[in-house]
Each structure stands twice: as structure tokens, then as C-alpha cells.
PDB file of N, CA, C and O in Angstrom:
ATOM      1  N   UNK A   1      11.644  79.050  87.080  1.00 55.00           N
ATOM      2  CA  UNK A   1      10.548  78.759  86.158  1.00 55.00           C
ATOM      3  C   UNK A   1      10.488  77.255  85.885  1.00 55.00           C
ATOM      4  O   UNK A   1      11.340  76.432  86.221  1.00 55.00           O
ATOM      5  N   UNK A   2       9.391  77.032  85.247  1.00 60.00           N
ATOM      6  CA  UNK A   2       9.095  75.074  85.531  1.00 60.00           C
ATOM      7  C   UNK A   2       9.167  75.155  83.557  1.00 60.00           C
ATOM      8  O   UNK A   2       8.279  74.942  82.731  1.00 60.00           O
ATOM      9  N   UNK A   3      10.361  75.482  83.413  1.00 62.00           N
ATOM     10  CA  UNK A   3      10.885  75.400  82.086  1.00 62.00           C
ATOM     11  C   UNK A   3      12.285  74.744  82.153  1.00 62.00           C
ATOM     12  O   UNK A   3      13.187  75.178  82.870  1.00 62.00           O
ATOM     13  N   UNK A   4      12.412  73.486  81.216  1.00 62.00           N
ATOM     14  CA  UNK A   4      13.597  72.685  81.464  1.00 62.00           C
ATOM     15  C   UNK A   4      14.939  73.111  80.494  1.00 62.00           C
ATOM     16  O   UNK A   4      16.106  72.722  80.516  1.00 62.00           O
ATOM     17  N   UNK A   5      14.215  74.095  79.633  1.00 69.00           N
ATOM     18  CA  UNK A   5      15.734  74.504  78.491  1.00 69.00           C
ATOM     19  C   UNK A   5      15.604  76.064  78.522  1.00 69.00           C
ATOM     20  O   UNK A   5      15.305  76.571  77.441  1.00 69.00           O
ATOM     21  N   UNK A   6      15.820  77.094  79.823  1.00 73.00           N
ATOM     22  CA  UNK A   6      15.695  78.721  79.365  1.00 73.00           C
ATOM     23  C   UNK A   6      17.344  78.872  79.413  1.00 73.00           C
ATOM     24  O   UNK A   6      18.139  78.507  80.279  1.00 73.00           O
ATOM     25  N   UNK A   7      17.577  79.622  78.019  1.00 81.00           N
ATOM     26  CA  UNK A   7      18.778  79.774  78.084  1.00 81.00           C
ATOM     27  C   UNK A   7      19.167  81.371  78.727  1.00 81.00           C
ATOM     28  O   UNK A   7      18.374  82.207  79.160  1.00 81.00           O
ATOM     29  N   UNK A   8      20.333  81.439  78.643  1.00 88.00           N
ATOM     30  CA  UNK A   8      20.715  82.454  79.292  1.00 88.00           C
ATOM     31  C   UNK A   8      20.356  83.645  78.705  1.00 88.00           C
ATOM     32  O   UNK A   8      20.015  83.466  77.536  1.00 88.00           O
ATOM     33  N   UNK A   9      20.300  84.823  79.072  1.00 90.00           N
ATOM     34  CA  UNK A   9      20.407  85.906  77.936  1.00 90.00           C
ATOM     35  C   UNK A   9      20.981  86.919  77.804  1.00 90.00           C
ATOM     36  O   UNK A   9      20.491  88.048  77.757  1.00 90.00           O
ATOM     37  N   UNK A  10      22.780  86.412  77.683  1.00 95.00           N
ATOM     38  CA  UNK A  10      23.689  86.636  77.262  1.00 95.00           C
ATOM     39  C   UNK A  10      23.810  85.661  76.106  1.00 95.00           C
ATOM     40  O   UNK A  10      24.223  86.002  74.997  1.00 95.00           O
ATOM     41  N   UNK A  11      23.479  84.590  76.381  1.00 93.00           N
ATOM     42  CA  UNK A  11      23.564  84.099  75.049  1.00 93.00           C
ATOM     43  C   UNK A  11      23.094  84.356  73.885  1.00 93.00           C
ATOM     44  O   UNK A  11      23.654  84.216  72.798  1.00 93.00           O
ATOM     45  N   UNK A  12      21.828  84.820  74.166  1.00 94.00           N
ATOM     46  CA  UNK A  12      20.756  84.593  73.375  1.00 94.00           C
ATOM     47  C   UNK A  12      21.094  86.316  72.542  1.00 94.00           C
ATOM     48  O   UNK A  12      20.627  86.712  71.474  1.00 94.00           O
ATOM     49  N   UNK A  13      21.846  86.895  73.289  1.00 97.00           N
ATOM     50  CA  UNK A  13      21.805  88.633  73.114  1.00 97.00           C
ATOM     51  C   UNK A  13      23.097  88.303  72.145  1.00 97.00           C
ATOM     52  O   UNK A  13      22.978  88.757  71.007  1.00 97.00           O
ATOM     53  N   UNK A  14      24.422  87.519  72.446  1.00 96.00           N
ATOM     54  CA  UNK A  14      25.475  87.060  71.628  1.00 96.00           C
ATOM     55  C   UNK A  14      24.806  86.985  69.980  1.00 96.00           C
ATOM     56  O   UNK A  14      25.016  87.784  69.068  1.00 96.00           O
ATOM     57  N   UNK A  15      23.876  85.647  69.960  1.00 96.00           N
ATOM     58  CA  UNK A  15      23.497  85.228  68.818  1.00 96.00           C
ATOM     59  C   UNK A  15      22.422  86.303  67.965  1.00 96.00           C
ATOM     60  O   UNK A  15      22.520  86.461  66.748  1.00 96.00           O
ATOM     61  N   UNK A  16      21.747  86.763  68.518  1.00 97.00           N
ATOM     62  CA  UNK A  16      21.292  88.478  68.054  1.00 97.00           C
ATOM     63  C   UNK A  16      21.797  89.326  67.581  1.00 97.00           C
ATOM     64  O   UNK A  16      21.463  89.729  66.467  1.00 97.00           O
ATOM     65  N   UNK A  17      22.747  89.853  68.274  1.00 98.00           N
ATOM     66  CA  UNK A  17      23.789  90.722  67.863  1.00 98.00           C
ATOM     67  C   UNK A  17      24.210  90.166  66.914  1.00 98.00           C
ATOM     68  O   UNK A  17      23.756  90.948  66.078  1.00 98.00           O
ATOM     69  N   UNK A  18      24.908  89.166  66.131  1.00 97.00           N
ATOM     70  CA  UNK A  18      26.034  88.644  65.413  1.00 97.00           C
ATOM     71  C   UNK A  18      25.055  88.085  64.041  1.00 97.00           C
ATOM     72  O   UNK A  18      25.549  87.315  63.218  1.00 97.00           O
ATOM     73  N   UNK A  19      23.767  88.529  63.935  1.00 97.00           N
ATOM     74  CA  UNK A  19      23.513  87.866  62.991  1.00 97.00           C
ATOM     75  C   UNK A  19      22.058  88.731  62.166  1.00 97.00           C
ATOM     76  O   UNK A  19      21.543  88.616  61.054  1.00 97.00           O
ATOM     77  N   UNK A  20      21.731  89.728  63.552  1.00 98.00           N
ATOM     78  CA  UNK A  20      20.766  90.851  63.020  1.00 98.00           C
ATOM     79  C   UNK A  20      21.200  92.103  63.409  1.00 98.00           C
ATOM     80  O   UNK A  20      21.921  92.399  64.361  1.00 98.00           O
ATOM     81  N   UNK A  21      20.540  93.009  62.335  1.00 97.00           N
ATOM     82  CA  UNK A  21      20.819  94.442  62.873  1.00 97.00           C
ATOM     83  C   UNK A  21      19.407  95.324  63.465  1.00 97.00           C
ATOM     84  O   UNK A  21      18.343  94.928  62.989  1.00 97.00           O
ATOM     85  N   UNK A  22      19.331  96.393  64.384  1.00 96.00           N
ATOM     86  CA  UNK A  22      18.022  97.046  64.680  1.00 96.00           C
ATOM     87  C   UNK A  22      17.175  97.081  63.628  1.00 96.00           C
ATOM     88  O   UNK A  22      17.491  97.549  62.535  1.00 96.00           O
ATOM     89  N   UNK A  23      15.772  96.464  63.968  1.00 95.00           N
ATOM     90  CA  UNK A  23      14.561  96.650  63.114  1.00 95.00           C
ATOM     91  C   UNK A  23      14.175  95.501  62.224  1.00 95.00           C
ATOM     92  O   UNK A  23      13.154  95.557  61.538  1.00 95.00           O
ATOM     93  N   UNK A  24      15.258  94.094  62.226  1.00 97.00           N
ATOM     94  CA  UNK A  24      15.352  93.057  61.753  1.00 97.00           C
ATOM     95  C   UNK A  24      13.943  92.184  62.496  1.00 97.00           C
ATOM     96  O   UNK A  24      13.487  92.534  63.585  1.00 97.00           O
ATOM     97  N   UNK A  25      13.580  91.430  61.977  1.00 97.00           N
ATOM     98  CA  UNK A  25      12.446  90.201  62.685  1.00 97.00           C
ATOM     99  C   UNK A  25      13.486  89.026  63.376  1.00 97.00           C
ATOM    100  O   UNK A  25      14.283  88.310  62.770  1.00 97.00           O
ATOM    101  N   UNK A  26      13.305  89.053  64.347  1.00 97.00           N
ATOM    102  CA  UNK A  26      13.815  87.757  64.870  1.00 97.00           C
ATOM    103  C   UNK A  26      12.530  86.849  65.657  1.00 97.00           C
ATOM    104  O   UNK A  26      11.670  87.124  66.494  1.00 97.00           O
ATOM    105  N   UNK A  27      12.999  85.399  64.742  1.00 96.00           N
ATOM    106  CA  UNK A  27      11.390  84.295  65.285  1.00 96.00           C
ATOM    107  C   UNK A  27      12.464  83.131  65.295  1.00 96.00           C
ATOM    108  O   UNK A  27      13.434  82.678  64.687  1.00 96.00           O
ATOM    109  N   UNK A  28      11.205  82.857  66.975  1.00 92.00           N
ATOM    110  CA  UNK A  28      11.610  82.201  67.272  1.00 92.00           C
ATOM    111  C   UNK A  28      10.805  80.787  67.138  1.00 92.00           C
ATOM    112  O   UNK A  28       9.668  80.977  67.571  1.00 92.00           O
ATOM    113  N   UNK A  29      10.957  79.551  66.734  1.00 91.00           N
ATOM    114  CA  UNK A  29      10.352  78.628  66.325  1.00 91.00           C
ATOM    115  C   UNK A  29       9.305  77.943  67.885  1.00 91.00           C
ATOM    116  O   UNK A  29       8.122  77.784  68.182  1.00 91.00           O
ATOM    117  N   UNK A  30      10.701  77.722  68.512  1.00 86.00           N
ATOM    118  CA  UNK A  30      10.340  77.129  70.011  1.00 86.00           C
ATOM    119  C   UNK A  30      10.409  78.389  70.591  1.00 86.00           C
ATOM    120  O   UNK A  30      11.537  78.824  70.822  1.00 86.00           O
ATOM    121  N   UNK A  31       9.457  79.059  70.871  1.00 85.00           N
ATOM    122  CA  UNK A  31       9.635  80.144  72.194  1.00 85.00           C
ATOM    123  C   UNK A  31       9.767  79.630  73.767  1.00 85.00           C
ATOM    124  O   UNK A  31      10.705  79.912  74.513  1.00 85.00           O
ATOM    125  N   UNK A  32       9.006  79.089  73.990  1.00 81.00           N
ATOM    126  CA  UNK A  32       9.635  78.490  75.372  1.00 81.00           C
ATOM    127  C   UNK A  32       8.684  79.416  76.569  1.00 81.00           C
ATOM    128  O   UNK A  32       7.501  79.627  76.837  1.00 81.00           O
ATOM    129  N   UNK A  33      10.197  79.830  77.113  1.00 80.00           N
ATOM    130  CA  UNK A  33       9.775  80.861  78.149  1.00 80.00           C
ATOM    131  C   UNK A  33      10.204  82.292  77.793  1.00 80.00           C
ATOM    132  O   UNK A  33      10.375  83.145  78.664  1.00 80.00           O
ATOM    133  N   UNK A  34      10.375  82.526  76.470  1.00 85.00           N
ATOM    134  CA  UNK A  34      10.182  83.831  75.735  1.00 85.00           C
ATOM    135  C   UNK A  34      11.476  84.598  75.938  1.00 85.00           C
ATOM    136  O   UNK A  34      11.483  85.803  75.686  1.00 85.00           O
ATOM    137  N   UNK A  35      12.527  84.012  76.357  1.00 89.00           N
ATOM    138  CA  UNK A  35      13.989  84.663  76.467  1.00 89.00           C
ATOM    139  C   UNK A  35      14.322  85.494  75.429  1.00 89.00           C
ATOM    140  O   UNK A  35      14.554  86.693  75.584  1.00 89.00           O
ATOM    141  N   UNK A  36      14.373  84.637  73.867  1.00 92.00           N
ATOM    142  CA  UNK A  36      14.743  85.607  72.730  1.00 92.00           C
ATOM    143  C   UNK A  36      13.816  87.000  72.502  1.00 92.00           C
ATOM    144  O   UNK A  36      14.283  88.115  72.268  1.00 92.00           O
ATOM    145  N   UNK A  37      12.365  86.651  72.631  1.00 91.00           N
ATOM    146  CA  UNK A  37      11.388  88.009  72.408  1.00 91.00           C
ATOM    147  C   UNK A  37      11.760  88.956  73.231  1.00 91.00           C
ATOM    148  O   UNK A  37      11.700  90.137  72.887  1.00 91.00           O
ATOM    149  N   UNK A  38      12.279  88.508  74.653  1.00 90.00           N
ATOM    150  CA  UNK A  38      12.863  89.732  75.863  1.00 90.00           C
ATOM    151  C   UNK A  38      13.945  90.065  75.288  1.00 90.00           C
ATOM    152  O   UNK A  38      13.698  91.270  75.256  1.00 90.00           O
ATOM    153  N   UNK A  39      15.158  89.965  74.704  1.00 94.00           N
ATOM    154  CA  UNK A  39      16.246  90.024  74.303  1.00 94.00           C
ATOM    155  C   UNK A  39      15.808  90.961  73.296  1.00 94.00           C
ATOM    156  O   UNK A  39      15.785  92.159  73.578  1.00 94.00           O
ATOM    157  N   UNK A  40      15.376  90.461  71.885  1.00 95.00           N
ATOM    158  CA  UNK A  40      15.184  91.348  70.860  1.00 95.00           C
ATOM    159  C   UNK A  40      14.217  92.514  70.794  1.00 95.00           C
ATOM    160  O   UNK A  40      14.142  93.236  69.799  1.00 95.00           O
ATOM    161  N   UNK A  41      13.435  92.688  71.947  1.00 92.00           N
ATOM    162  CA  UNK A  41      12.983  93.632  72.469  1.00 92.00           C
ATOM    163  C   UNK A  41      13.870  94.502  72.817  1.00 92.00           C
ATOM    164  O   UNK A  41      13.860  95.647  72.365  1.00 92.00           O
ATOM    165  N   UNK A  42      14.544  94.171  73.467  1.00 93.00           N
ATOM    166  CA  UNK A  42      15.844  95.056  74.611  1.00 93.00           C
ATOM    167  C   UNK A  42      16.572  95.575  73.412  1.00 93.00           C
ATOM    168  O   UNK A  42      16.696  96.789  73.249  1.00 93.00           O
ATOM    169  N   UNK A  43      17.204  94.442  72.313  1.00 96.00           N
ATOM    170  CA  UNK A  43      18.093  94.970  71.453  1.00 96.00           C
ATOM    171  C   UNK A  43      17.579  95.770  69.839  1.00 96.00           C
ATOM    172  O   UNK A  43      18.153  95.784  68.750  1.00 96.00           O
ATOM    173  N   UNK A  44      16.195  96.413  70.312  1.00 94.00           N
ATOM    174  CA  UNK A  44      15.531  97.004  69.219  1.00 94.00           C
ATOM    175  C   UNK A  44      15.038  96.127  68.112  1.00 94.00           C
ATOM    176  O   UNK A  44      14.539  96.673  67.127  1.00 94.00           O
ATOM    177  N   UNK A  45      15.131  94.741  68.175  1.00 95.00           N
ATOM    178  CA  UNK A  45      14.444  94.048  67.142  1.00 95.00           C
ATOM    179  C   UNK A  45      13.189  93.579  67.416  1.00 95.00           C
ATOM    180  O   UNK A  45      12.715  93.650  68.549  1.00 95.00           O
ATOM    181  N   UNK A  46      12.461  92.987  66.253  1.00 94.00           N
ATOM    182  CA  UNK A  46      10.595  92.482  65.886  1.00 94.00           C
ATOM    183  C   UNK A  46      10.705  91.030  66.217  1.00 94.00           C
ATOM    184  O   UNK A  46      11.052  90.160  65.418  1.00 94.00           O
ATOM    185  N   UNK A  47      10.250  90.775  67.957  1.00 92.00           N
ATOM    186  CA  UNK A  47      10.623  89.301  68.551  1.00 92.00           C
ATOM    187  C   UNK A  47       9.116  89.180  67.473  1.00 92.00           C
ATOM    188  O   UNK A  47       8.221  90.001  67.277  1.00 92.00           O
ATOM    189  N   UNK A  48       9.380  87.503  66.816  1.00 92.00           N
ATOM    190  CA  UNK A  48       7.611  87.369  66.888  1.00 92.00           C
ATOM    191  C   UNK A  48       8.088  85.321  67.426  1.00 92.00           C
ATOM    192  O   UNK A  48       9.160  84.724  67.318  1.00 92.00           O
ATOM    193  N   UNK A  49       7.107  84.979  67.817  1.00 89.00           N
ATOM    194  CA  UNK A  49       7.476  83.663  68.718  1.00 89.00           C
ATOM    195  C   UNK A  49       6.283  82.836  68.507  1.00 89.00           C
ATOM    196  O   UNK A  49       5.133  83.261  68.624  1.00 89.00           O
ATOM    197  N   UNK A  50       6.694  81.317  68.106  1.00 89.00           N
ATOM    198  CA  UNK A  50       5.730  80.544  68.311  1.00 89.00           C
ATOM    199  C   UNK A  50       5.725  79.256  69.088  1.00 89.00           C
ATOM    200  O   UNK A  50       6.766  78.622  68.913  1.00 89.00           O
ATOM    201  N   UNK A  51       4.610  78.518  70.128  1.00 84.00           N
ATOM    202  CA  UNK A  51       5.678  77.659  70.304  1.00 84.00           C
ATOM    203  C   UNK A  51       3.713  77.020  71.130  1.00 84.00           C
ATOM    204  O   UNK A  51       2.721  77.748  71.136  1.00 84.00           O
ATOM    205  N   UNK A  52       3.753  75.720  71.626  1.00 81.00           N
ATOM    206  CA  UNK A  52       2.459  75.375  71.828  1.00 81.00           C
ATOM    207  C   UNK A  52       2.495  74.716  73.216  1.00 81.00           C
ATOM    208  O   UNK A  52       1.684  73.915  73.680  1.00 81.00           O
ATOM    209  N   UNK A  53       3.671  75.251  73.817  1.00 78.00           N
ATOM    210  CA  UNK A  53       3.562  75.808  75.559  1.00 78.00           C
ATOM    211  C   UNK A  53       3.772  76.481  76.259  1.00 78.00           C
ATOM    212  O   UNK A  53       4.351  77.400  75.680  1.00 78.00           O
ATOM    213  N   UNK A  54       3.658  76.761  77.606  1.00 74.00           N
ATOM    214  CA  UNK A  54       4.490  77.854  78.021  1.00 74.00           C
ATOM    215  C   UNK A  54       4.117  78.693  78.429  1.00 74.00           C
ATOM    216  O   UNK A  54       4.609  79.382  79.323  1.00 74.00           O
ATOM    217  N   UNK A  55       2.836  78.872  77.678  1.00 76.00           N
ATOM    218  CA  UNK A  55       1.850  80.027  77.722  1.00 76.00           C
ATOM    219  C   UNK A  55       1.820  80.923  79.138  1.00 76.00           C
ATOM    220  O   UNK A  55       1.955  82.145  79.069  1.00 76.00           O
ATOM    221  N   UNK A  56       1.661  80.339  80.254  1.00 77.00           N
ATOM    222  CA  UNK A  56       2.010  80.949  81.473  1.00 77.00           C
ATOM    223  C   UNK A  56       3.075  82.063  81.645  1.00 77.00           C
ATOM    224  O   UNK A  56       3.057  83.269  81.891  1.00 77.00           O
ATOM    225  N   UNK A  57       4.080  81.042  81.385  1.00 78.00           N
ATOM    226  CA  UNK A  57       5.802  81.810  81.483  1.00 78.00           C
ATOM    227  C   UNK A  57       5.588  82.790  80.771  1.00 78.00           C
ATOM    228  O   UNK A  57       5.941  83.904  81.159  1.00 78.00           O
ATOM    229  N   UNK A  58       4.999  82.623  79.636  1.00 78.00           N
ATOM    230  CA  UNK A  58       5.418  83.305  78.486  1.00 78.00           C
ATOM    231  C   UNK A  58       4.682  84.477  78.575  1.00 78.00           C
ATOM    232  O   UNK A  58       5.255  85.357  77.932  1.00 78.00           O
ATOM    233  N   UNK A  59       3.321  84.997  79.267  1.00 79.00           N
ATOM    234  CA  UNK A  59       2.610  85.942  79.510  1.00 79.00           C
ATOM    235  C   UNK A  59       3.447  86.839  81.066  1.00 79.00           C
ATOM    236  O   UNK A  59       3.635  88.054  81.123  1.00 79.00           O
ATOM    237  N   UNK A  60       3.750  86.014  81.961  1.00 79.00           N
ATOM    238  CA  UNK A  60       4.456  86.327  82.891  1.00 79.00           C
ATOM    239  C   UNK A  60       5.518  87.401  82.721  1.00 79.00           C
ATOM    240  O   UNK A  60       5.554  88.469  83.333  1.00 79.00           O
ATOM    241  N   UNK A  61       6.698  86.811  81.464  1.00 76.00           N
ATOM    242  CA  UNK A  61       7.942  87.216  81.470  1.00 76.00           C
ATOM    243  C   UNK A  61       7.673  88.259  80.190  1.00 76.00           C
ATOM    244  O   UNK A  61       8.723  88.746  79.771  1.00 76.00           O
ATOM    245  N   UNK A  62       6.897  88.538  79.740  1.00 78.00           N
ATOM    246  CA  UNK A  62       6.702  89.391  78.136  1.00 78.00           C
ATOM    247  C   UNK A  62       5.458  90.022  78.488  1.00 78.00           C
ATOM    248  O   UNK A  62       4.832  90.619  77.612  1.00 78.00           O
ATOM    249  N   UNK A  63       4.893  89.943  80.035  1.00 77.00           N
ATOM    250  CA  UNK A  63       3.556  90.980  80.190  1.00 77.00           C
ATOM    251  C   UNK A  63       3.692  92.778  79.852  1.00 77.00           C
ATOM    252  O   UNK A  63       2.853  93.598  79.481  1.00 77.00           O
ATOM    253  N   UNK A  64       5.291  92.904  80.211  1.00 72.00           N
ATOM    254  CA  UNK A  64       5.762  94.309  80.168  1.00 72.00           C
ATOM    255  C   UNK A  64       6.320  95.061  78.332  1.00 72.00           C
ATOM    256  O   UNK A  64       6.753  96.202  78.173  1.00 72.00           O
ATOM    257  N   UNK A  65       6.153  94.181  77.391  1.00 70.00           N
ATOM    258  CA  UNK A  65       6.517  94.606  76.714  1.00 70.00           C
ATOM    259  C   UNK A  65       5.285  93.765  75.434  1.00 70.00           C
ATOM    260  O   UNK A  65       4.568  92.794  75.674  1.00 70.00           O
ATOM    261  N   UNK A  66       5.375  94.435  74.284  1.00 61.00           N
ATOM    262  CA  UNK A  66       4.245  94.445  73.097  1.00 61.00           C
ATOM    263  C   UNK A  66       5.074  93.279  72.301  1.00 61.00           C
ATOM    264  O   UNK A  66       5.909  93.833  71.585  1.00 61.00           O
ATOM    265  N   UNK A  67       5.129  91.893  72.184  1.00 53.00           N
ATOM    266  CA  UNK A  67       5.473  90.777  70.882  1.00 53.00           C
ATOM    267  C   UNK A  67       3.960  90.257  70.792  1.00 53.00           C
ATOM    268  O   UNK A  67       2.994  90.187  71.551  1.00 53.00           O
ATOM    269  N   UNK A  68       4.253  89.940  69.506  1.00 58.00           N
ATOM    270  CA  UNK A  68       3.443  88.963  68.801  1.00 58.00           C
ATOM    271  C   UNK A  68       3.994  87.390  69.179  1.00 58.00           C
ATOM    272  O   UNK A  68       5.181  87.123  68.986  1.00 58.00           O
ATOM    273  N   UNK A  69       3.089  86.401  69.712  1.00 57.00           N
ATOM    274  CA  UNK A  69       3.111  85.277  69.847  1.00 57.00           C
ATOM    275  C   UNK A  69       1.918  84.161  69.246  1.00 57.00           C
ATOM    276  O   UNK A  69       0.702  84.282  69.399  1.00 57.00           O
ATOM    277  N   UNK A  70       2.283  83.592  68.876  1.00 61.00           N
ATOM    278  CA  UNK A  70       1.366  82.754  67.745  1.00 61.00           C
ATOM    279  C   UNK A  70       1.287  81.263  68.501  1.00 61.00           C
ATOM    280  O   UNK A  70       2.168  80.418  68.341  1.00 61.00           O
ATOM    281  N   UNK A  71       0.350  81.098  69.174  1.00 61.00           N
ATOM    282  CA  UNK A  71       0.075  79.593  70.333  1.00 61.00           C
ATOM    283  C   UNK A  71      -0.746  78.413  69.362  1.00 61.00           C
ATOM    284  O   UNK A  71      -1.058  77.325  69.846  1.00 61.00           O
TER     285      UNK A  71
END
């Protein structure tokens, strides 16, 4: 992806886990290329994401699943 900071998501699933429980909101300020919304999707939480690029990636990698993103 022509994204210069996607972090891993193990990481991102680490810092999830350890700080929310299922059904919690997790937002993300910088969404990016939408790693955390895929993550807190996966781990039963409310991704909501804002961020004022990306938009491509970000439809690409989150076409398969329902977040709220705020551009």
C-alpha cells in the first residue's frame, strides 16, 4: 500500500485488547489505511475513524465490513 506508517495488526490487536472490552468504541484520530477499524471489527469492537487521507486504502481494505469513517 502507498501508505508510509501501516502498522502491524498484531500490534494494533495487542493495544485493543489491553485497554477495551467487546462493544467498547475504539477511534481512531489518524485512520490511515484503516488497520485499527479492521482489528476492532475482528475483535467485536465500534471502529469509528477519522483521518483526511487515504480514502482509497481505506475503502479498499474496510470494503468488506460496516465502520463509520468521518473524511
Amino acid at each position: 500500500e502507498l501508505h508510509y506508517a501501516m502498522w502491524p495488526e498484531a500490534l494494533v490487536e495487542r493495544m485493543i485488547l489491553c485497554s477495551t472490552k467487546a462493544g467498547d468504541v475504539v477511534l481512531d484520530c489518524f485512520a490511515g489505511s484503516g488497520t485499527t477499524l479492521r482489528v476492532a471489527d475482528r475483535l467485536n469492537r465500534i471502529g469509528k475513524g477519522i483521518d483526511l487521507g487515504y480514502a482509497e486504502i481505506q475503502q479498499r481494505r474496510l470494503s468488506n465490513i460496516q465502520k463509520e469513517l468521518v473524511l
